[in-house]
mmCIF file of C-alpha atoms in Angstrom:
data_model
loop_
_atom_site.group_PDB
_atom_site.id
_atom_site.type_symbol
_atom_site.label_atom_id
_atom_site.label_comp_id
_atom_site.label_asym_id
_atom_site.label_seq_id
_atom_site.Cartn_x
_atom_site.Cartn_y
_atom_site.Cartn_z
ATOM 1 C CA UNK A 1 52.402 62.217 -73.305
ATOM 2 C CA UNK A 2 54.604 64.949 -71.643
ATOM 3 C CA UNK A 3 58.682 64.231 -72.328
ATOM 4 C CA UNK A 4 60.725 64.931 -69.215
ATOM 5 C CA UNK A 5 62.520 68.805 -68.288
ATOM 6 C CA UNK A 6 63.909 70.416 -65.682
ATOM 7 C CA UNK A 7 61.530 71.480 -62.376
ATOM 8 C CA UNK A 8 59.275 74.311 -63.422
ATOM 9 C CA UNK A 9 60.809 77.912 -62.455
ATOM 10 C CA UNK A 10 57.962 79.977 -60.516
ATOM 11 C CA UNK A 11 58.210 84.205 -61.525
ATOM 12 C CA UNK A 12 56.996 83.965 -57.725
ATOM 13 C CA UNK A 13 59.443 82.452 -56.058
ATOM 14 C CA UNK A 14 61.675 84.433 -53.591
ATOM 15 C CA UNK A 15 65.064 82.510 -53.794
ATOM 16 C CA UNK A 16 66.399 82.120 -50.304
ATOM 17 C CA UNK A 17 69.876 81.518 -48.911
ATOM 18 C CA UNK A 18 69.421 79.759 -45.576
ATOM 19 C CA UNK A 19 71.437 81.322 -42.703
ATOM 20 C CA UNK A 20 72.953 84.558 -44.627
ATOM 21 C CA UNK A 21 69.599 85.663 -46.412
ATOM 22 C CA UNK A 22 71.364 86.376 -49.383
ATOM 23 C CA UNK A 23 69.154 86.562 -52.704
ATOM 24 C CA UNK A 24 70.480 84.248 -55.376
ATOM 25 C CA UNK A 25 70.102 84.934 -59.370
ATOM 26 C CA UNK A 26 70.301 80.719 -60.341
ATOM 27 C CA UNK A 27 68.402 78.118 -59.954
ATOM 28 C CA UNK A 28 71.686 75.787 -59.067
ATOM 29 C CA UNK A 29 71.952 78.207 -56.265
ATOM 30 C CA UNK A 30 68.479 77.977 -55.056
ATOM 31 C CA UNK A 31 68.076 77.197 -51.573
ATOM 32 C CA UNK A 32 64.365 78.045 -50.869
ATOM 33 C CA UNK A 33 61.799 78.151 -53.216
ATOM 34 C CA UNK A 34 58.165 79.490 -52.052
ATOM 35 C CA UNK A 35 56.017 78.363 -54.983
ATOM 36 C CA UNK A 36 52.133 78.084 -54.562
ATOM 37 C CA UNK A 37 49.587 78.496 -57.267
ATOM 38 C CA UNK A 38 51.499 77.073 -59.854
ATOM 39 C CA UNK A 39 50.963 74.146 -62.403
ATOM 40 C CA UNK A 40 53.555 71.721 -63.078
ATOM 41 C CA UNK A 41 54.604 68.613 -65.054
ATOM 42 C CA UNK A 42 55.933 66.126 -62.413
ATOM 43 C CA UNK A 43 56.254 62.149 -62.350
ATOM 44 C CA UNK A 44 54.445 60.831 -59.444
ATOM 45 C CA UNK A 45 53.649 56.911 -58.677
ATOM 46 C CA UNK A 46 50.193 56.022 -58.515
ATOM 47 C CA UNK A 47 48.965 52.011 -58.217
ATOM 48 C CA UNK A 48 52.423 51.305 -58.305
ATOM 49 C CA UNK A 49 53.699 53.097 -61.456
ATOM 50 C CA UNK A 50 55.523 55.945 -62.544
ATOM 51 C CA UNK A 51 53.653 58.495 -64.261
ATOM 52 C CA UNK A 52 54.249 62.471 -65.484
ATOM 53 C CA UNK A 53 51.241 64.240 -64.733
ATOM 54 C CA UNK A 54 49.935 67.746 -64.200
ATOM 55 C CA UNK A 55 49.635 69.289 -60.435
ATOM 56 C CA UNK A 56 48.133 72.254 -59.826
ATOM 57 C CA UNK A 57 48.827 73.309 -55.957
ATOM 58 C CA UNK A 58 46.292 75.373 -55.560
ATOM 59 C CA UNK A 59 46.911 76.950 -51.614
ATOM 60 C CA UNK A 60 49.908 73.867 -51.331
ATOM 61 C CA UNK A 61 53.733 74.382 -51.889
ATOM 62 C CA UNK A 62 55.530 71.673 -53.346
ATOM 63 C CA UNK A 63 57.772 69.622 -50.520
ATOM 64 C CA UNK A 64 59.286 66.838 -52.278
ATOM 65 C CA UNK A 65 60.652 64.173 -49.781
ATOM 66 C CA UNK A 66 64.443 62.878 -49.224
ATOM 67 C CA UNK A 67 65.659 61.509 -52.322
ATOM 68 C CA UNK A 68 64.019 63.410 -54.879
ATOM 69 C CA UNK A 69 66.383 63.937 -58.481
ATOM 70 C CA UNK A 70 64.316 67.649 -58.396
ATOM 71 C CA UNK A 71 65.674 68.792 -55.192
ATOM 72 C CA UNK A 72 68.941 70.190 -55.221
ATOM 73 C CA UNK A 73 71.901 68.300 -54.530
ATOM 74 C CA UNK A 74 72.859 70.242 -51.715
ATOM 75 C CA UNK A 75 69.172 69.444 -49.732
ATOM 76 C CA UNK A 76 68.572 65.294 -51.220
ATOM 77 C CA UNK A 77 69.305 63.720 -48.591
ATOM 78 C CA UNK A 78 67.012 65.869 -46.417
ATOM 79 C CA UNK A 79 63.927 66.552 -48.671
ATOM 80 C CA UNK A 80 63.456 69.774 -50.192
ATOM 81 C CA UNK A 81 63.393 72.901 -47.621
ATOM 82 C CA UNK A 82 60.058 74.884 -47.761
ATOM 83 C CA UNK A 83 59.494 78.331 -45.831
ATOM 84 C CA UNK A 84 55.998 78.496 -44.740
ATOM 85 C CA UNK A 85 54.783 82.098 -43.375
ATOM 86 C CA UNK A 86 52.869 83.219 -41.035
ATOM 87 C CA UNK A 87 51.316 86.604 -40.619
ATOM 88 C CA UNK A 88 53.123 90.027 -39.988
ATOM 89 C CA UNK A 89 53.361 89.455 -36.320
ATOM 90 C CA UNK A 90 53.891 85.975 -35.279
ATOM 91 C CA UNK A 91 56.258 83.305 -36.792
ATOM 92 C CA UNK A 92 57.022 81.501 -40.076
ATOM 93 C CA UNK A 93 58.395 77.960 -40.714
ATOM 94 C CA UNK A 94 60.971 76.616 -42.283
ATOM 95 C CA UNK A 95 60.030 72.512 -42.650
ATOM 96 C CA UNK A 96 61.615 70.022 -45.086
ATOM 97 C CA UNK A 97 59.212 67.369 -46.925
ATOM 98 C CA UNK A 98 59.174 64.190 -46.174
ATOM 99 C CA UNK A 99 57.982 60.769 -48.003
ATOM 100 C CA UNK A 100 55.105 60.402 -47.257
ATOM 101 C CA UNK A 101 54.343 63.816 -48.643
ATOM 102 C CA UNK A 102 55.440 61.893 -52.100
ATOM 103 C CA UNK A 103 53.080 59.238 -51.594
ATOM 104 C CA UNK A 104 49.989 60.975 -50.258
ATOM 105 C CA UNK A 105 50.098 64.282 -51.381
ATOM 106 C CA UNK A 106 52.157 64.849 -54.472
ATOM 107 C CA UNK A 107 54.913 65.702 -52.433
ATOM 108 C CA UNK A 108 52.778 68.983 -51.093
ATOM 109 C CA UNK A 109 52.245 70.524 -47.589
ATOM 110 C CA UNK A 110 50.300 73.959 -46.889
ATOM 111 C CA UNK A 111 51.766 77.030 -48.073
ATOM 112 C CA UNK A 112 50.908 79.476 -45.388
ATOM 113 C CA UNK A 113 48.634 80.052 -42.480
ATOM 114 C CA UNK A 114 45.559 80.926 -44.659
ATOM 115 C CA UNK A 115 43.148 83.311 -44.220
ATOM 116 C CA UNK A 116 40.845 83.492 -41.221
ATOM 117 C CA UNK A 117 38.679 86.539 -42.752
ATOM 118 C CA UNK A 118 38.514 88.165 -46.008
ATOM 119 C CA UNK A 119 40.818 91.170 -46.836
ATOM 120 C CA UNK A 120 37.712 92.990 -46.819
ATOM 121 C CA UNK A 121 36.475 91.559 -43.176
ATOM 122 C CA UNK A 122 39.971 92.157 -41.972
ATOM 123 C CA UNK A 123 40.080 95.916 -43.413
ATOM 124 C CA UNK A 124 36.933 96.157 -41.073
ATOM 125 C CA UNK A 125 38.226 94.139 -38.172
ATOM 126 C CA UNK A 126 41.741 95.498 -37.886
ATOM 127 C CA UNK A 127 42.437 99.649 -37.824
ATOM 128 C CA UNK A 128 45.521 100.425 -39.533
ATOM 129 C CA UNK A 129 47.120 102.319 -36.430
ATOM 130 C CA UNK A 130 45.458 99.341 -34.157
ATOM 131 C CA UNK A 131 47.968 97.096 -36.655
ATOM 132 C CA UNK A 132 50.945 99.492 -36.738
ATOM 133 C CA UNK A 133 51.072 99.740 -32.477
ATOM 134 C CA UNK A 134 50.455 95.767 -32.144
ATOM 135 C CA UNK A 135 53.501 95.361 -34.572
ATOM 136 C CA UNK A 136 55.290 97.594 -32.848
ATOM 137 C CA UNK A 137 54.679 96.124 -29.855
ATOM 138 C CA UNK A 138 56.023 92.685 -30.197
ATOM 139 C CA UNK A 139 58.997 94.601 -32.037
ATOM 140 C CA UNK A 140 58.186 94.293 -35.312
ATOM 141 C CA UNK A 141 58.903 96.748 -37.986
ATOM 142 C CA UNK A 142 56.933 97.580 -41.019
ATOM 143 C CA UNK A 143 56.935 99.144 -44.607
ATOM 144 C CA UNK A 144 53.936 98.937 -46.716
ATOM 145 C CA UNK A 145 52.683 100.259 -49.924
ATOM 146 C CA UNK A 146 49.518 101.174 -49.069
ATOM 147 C CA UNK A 147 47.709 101.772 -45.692
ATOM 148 C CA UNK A 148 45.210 99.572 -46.968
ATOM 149 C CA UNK A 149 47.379 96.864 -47.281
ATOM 150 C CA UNK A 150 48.226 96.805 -43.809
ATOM 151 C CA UNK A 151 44.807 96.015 -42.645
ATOM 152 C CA UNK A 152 43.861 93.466 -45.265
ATOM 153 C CA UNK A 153 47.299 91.732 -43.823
ATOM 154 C CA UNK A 154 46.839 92.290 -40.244
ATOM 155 C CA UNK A 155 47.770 89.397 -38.037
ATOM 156 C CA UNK A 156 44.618 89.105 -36.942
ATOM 157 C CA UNK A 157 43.342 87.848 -40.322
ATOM 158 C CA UNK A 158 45.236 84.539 -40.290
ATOM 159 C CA UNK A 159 45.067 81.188 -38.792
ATOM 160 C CA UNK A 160 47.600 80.461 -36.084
ATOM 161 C CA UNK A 161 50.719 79.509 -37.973
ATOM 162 C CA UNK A 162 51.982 77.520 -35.202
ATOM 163 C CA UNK A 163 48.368 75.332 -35.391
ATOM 164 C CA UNK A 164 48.920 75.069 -39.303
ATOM 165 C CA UNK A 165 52.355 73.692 -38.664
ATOM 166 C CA UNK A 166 51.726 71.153 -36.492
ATOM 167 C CA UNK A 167 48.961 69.571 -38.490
ATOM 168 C CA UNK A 168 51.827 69.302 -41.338
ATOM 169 C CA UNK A 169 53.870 67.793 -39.181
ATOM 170 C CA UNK A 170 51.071 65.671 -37.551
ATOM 171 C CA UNK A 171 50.437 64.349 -40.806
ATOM 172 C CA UNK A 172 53.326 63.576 -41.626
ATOM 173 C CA UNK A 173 53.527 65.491 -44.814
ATOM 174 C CA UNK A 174 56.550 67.885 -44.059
ATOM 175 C CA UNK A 175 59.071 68.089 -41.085
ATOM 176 C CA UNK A 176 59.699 71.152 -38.936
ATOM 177 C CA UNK A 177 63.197 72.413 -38.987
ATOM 178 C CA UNK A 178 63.215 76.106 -37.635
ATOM 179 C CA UNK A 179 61.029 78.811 -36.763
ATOM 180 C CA UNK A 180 61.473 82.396 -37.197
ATOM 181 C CA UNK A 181 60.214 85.727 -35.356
ATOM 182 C CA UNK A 182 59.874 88.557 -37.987
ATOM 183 C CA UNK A 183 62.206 91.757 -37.066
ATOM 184 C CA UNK A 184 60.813 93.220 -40.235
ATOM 185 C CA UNK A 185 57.805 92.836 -42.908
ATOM 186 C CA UNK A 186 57.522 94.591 -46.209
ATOM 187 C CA UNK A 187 54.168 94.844 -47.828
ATOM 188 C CA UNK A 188 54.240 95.695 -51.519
#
């Protein structure tokens, strides 16, 4: 038996202001939250009844659907707002869940383009300065760590974001709202 809390708080999660890309300290505040990988206590109906259970979204991000007493006032009506990434040189999402997510998927959607080839197949595949110039090329600017970093992260190594997206929305598990072009990446 689990008793009922507030929403799990993710040390992952990069708190996003929509529009002004301010970073926020509280979790009233919290406009954005990119959680994947992460195990949490949630009520969820299955066969027609209520129950808390444990999900582990294991390569998901949780997208809870219009309505939802988790999502914050401010986004209820909507469904919760999810960003979902793409790779250093194309786009990223931002889509809003939906209910059918709730019903069908634990209120989940994908949490990224995922991987096409392995860091270590894309440190292979993808020469650093090969990266840097194709970055720079579509006008993207970037600061990394490491120069190995940059290669195991090269857009190249992805899935098409814009692919991932649409089978989301296809689904019918989340909603597009607005996609972005990176100006900058960092890569810690």
């Amino acid at each position: 038996h689990v008793q009922q809390h507030s929403p799990p708080v993710s040390i992952r999660r990069a708190e996003l202001c929509i529009g002004c890309g301010e970073v926020l300290r509280t979790e009233e505040e919290a406009a954005v939250g990119h959680e994947h990988e992460l195990l949490a206590v949630e009520q969820h109906e299955i066969d027609g009844k209520r129950r808390w259970m444990y999900v582990h979204r294991k390569g998901a991000t949780r997208a809870f659907g219009p309505g939802h007493p988790d999502i914050s006032e401010r986004y209820r009506k909507i469904g919760q707002p999810v960003i979902i990434p793409g790779d250093m040189g194309s786009a990223s999402y931002l889509l809003v869940g939906t209910d059918k997510a709730m019903s069908e998927t634990f209120g989940s959607t994908c949490h990224g383009a995922g991987r096409r080839l392995s860091r270590h197949a894309a440190i292979k595949a993808h020469p650093v300065d090969k990266v840097l110039a194709k970055l720079a090329d579509v006008g993207v600017y970037l600061k990394a760590a490491s120069r190995k970093g940059i290669s195991e992260e090269a857009p190249g190594a992805y899935k098409n974001i814009d692919e991932v997206v649409e089978i989301s929305q296809g689904a019918g598990i989340a909603t597009k709202v607005a996609r972005f072009k990176p100006l900058g990446v960092v890569k810690g």
